[in-house]
Short mmCIF file of N, CA and C in Angstrom, two decimals:
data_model
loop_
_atom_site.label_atom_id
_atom_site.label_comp_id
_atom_site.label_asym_id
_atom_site.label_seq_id
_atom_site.Cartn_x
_atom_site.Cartn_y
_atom_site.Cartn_z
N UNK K 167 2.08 -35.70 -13.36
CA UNK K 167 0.99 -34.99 -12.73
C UNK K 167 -0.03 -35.93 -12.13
N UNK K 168 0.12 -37.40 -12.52
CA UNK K 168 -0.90 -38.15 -11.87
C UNK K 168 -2.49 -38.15 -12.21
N UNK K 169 -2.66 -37.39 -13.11
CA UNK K 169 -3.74 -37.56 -13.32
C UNK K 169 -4.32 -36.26 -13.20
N UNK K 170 -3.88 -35.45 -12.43
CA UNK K 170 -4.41 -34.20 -11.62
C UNK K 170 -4.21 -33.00 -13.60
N UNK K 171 -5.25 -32.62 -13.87
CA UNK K 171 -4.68 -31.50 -14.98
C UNK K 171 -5.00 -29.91 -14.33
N UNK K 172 -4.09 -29.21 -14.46
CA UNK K 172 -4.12 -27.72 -14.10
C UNK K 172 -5.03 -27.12 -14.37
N UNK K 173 -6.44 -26.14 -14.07
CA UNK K 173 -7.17 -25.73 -14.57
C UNK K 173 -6.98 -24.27 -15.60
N UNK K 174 -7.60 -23.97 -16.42
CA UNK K 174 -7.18 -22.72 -17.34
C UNK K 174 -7.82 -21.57 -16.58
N UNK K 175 -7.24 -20.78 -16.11
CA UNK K 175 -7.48 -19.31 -15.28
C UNK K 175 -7.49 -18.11 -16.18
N UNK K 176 -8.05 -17.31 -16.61
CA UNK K 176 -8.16 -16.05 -17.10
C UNK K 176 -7.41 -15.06 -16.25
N UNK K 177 -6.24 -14.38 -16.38
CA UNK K 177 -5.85 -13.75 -15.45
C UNK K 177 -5.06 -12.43 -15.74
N UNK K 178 -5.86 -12.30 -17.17
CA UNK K 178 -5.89 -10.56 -17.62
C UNK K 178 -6.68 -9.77 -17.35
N UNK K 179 -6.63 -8.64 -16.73
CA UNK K 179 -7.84 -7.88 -16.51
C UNK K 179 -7.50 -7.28 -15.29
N UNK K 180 -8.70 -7.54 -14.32
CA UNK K 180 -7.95 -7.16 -12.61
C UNK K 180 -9.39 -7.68 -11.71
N UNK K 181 -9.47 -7.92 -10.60
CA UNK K 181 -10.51 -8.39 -9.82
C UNK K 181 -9.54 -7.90 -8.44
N UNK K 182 -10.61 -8.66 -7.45
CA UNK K 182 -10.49 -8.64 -5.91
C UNK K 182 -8.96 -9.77 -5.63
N UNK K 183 -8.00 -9.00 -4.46
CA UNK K 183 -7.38 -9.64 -4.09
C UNK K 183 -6.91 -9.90 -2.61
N UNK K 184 -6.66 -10.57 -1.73
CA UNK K 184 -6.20 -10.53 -0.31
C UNK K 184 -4.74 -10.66 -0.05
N UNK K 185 -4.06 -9.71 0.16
CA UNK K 185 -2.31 -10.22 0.75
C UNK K 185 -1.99 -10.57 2.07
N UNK K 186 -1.45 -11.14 2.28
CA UNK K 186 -0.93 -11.82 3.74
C UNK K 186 0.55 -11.48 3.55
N UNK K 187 0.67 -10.63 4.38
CA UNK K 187 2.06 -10.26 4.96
C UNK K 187 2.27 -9.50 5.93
N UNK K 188 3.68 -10.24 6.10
CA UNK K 188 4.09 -9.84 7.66
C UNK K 188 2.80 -9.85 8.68
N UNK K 189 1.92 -10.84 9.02
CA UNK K 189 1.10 -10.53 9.59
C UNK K 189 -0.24 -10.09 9.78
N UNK K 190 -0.41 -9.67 8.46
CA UNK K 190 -1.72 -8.46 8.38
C UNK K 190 -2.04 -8.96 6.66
N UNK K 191 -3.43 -9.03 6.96
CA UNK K 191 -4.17 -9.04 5.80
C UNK K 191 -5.07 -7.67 5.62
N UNK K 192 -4.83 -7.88 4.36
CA UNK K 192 -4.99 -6.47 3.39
C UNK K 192 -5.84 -6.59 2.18
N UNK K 193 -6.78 -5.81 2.00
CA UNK K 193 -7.75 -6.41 1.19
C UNK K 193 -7.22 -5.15 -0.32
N UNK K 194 -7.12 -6.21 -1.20
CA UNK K 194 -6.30 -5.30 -2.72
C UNK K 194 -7.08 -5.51 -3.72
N UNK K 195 -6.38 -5.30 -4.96
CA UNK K 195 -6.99 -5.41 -6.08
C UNK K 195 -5.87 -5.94 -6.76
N UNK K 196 -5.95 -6.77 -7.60
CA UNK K 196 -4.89 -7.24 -8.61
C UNK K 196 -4.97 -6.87 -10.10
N UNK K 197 -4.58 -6.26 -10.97
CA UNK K 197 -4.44 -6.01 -11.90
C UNK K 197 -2.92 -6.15 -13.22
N UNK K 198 -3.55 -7.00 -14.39
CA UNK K 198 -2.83 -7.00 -15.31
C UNK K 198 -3.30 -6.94 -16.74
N UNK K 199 -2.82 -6.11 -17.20
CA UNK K 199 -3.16 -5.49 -18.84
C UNK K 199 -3.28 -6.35 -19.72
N UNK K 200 -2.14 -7.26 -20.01
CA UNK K 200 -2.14 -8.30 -21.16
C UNK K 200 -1.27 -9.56 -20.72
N UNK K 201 -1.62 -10.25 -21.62
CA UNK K 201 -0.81 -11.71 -21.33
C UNK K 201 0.88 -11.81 -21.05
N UNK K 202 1.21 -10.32 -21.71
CA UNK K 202 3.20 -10.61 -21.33
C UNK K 202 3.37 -9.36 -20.33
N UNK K 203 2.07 -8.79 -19.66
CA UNK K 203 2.35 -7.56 -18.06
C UNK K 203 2.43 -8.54 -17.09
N UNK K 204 3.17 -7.73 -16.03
CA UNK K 204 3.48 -8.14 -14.95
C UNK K 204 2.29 -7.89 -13.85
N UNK K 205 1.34 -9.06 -13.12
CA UNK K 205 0.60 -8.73 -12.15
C UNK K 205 0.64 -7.63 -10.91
N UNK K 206 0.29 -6.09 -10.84
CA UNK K 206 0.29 -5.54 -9.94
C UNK K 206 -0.70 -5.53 -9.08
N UNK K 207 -0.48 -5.22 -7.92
CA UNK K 207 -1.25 -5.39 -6.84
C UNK K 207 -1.66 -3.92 -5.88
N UNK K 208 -2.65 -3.35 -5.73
CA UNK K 208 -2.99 -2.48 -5.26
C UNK K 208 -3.96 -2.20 -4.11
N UNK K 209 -3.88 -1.41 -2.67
CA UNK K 209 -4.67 -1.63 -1.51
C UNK K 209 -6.16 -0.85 -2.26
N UNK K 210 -6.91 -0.55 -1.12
CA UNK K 210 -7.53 0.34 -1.35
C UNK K 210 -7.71 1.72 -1.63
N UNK K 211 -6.59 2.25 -1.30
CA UNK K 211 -6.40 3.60 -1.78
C UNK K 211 -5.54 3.88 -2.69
N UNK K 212 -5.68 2.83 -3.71
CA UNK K 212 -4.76 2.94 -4.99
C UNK K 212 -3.34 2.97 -4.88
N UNK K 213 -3.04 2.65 -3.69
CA UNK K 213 -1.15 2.62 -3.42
C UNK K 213 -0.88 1.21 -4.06
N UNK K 214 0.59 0.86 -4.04
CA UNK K 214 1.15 -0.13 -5.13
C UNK K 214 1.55 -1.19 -3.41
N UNK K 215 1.18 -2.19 -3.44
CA UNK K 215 1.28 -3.34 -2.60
C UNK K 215 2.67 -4.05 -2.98
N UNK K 216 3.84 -3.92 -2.45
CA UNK K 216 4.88 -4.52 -3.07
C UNK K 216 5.12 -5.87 -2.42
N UNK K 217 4.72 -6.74 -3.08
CA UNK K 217 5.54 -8.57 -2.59
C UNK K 217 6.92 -8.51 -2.27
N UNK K 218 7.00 -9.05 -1.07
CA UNK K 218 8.82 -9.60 -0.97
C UNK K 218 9.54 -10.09 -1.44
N UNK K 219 10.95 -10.04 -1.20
CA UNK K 219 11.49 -10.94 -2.04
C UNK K 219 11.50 -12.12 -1.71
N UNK K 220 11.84 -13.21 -2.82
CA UNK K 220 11.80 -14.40 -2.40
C UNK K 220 10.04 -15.20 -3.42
N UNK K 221 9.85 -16.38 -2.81
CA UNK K 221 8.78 -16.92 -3.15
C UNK K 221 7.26 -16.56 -3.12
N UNK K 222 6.59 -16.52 -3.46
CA UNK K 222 5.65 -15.87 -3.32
C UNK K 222 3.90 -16.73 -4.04
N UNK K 223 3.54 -17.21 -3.08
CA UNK K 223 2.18 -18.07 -3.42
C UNK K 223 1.04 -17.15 -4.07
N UNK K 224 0.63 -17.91 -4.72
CA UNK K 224 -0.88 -17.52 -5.48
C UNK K 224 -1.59 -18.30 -5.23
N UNK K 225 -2.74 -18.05 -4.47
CA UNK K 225 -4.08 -19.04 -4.61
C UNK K 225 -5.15 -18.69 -5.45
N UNK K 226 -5.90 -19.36 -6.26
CA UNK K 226 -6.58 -18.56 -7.34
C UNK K 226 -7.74 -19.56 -6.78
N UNK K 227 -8.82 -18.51 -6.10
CA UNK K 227 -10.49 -19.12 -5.32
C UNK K 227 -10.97 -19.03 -6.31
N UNK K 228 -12.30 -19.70 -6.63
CA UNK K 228 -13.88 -19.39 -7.16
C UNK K 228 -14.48 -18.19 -6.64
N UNK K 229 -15.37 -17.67 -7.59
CA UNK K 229 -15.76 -16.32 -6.77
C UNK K 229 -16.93 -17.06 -5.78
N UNK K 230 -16.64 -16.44 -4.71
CA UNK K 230 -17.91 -16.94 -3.38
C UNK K 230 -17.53 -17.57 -2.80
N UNK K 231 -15.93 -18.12 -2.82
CA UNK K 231 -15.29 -19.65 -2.31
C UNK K 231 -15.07 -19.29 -0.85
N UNK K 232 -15.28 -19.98 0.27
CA UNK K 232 -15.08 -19.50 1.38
C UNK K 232 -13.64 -19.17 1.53
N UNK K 233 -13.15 -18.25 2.38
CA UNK K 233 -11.87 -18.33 2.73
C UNK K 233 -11.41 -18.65 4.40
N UNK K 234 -10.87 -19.38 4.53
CA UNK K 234 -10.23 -20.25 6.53
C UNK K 234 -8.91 -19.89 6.02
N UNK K 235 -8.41 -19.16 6.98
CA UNK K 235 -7.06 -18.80 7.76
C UNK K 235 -7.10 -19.01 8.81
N UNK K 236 -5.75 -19.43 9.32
CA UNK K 236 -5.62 -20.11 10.72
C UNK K 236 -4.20 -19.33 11.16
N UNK K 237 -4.14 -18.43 12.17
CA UNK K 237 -2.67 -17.82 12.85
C UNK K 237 -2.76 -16.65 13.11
N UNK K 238 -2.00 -15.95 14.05
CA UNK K 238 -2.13 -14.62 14.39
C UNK K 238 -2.37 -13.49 13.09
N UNK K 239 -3.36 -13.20 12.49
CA UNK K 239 -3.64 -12.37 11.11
C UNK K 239 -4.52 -10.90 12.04
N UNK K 240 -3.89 -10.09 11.70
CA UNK K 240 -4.58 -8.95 11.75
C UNK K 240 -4.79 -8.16 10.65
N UNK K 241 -6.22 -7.41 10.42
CA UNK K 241 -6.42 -6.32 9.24
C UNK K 241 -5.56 -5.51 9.18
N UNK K 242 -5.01 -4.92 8.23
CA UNK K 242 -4.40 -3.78 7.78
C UNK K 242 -5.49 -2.57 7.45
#
């Protein structure tokens, strides 16, 4: 790791989330119950946000952290 140590994230509960897909950003909510649930993801009108298959990034901001995207992104 070089020196670099992973920081400890709290990531039970649920807060604010942004998805990027296919194009379009979507402003969600993320939610998970306990330490062995699976993270779900939800828009604003309480529908279920399903990730693709395949790989799938997490960026975990500071609250207030700016956010820069760069590429054709439109709102959902």
């Amino acid at each position: 790791m070089n020196g670099n140590t992973s920081p400890y994230t709290h990531t039970v509960g649920s807060g604010r989330a942004i998805l990027f897909r296919d194009g379009k950003r979507t402003e969600a909510t993320w939610v998970r119950s306990s330490q062995t649930a699976t993270t779900s993801y939800y828009d604003q009108q309480h529908q279920d946000l399903l990730l693709r298959p395949g790989t799938t990034w997490v960026l975990l901001a500071s609250v207030g952290a700016p956010l820069h995207f760069r590429g054709p992104v439109t709102e959902q």
